[in-house]
PDB file of C-alpha atoms in Angstrom:
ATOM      1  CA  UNK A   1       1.790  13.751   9.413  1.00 71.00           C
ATOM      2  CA  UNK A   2       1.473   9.980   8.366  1.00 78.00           C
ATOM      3  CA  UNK A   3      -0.807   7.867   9.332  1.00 81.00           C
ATOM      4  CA  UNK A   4      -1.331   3.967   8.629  1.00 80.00           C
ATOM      5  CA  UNK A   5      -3.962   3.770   6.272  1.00 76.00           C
ATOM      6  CA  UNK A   6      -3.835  -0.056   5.338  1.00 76.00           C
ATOM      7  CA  UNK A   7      -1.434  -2.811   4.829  1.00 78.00           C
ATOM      8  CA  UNK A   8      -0.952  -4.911   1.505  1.00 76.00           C
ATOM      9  CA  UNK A   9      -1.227  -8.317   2.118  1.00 75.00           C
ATOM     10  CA  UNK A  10      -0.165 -11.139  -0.785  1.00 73.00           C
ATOM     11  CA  UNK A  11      -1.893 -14.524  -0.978  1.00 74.00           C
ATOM     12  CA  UNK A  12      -1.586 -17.558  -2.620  1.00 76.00           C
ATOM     13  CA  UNK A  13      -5.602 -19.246  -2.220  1.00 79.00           C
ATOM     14  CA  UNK A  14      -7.602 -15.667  -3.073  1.00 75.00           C
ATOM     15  CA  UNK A  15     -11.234 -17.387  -3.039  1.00 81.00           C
ATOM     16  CA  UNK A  16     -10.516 -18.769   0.780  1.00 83.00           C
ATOM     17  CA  UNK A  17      -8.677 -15.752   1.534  1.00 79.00           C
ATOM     18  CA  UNK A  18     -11.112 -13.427   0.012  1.00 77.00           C
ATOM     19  CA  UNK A  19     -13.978 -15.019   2.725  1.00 84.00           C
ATOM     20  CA  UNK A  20     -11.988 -14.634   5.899  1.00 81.00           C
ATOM     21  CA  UNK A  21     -10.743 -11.489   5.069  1.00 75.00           C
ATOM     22  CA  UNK A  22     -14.277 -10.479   4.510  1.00 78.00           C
ATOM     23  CA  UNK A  23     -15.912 -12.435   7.160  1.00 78.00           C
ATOM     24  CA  UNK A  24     -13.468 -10.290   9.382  1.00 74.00           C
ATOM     25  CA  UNK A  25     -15.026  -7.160   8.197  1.00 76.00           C
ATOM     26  CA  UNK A  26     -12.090  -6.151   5.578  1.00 69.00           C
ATOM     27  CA  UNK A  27     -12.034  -5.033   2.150  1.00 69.00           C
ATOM     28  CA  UNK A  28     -10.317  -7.677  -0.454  1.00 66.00           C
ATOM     29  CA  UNK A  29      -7.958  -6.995  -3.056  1.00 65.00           C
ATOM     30  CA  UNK A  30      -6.138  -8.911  -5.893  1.00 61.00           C
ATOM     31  CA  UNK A  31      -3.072 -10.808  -5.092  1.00 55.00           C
ATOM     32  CA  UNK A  32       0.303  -9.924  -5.750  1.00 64.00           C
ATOM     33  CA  UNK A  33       1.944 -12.572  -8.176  1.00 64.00           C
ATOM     34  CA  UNK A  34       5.703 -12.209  -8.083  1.00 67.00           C
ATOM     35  CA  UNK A  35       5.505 -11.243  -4.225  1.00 65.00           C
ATOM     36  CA  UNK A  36       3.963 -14.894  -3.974  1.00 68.00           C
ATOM     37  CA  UNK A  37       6.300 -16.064  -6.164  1.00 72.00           C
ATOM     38  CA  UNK A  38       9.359 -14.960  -4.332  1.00 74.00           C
ATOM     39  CA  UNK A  39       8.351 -14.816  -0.658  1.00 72.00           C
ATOM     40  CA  UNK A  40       4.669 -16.626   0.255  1.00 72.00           C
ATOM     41  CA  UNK A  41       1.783 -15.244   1.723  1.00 71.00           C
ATOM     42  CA  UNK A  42       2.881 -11.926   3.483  1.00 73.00           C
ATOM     43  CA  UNK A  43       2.322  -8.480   3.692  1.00 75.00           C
ATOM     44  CA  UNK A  44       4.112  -6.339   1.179  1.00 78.00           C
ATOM     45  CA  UNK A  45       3.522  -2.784   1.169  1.00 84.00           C
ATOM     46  CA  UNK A  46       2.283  -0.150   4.079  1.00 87.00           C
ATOM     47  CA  UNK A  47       0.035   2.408   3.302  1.00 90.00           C
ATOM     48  CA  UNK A  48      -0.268   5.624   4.853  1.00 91.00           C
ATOM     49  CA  UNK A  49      -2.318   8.813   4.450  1.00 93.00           C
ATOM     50  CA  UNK A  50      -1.594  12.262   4.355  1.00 94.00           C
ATOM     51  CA  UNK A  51      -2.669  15.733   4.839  1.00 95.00           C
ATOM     52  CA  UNK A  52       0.311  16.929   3.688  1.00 95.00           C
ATOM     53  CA  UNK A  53       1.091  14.772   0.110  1.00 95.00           C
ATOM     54  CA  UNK A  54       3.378  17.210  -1.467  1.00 94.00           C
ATOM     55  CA  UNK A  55       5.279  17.663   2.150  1.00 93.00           C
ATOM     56  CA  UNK A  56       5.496  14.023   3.261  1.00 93.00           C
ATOM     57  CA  UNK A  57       6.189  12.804  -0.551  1.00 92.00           C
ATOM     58  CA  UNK A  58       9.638  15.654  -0.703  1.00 91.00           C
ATOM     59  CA  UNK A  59      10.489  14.099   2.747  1.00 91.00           C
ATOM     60  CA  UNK A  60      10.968  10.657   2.096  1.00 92.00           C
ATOM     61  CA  UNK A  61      12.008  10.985  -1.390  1.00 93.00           C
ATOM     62  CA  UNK A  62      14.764  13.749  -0.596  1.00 92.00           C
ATOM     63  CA  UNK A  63      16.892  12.237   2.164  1.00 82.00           C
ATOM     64  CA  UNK A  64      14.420   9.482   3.515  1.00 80.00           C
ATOM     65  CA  UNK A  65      15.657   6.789   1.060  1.00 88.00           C
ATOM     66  CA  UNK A  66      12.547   6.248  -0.666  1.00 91.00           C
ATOM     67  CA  UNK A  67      12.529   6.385  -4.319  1.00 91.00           C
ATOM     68  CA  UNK A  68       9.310   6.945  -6.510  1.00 93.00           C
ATOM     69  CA  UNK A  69       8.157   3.251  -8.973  1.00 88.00           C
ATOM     70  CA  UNK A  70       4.727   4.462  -9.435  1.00 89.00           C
ATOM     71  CA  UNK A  71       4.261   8.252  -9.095  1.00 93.00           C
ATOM     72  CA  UNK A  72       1.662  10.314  -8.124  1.00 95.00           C
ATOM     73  CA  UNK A  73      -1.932   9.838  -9.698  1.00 94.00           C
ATOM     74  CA  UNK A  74      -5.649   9.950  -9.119  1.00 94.00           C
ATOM     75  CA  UNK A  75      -6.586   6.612  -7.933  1.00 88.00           C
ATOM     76  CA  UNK A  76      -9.843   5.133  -8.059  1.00 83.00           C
ATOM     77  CA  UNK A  77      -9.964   3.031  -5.305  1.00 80.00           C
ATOM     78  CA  UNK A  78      -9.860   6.445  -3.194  1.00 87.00           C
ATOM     79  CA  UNK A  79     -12.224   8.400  -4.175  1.00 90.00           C
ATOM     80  CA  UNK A  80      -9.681  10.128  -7.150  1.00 92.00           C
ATOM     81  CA  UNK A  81      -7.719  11.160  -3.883  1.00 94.00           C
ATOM     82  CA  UNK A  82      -3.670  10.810  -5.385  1.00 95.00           C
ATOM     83  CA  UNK A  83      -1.782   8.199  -4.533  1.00 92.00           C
ATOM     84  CA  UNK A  84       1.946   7.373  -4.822  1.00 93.00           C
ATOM     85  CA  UNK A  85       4.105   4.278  -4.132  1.00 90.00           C
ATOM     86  CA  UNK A  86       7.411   4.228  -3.014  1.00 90.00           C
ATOM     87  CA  UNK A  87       9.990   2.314  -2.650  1.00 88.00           C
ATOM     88  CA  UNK A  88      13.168   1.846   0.188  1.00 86.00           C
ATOM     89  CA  UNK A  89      15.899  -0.616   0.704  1.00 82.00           C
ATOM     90  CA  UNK A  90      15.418  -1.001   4.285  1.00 80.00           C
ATOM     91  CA  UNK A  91      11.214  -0.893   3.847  1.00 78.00           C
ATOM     92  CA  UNK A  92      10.503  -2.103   0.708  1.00 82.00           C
ATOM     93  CA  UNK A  93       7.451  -0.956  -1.009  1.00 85.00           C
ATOM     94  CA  UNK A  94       5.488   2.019   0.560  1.00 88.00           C
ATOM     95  CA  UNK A  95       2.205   3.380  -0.453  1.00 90.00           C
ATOM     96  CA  UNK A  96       1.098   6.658   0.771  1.00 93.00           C
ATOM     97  CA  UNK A  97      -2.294   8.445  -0.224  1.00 94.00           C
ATOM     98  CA  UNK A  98      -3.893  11.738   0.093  1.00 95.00           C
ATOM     99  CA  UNK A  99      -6.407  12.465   2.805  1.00 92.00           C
TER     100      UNK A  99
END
C-alpha cells in the first residue's frame, strides 16, 4: 500500500526558504531549476513509500500510466532504501521509495 512520504517543493530564494522550512521543523533540499524556470515556486513531485516496491512499481507502470525517468536505485538520502521516480501525464512526476 502507498503511503505519502513527502512532497517536492521548488523554490526560487533557497537561503530564505531554506530557514522557514527549517524553522518549521522540515528537512531542506536543493531547488529544482527548470521547474522554477517553467512554473514558479510549487510543488513538483509526491513521494510515497512502500512495503511492497516491486508490487506498487508493476502497478502503476503496467496500466497506471506512469512511466519510469529515473529507475530503481539505492538512494542515499534513505538510508540505501531504493527509490524510483515516475512519471504520468495526468500527475506529473512521482517518487515512490521503499519502506
Amino acid at each position: 500500500m502507498l503511503k505519502v512520504h513527502h512532497v517536492g517543493y521548488a523554490v526560487k530564494r533557497l537561503e530564505k526558504a531554506r530557514r522557514q522550512m527549517e524553522a518549521m521543523g522540515y528537512e531542506f533540499a536543493c531547488p529544482v531549476d527548470k521547474i522554477l524556470a517553467d512554473t514558479g515556486p510549487a510543488p513538483y513531485h509526491i513521494c510515497y513509500d512502500t512495503d511492497c516496491f516491486e508490487k506498487d512499481m508493476e502497478q502503476l507502470t503496467c496500466g497506471g500510466g506512469h512511466r519510469v525517468i529515473v529507475p530503481p536505485a539505492p538512494a542515499a538520502a534513505f538510508e540505501g532504501r531504493r527509490v524510483v521516480f515516475l512519471y504520468s501525464l495526468a500527475l506529473g512526476v512521482v517518487e515512490v521509495v521503499e519502506r
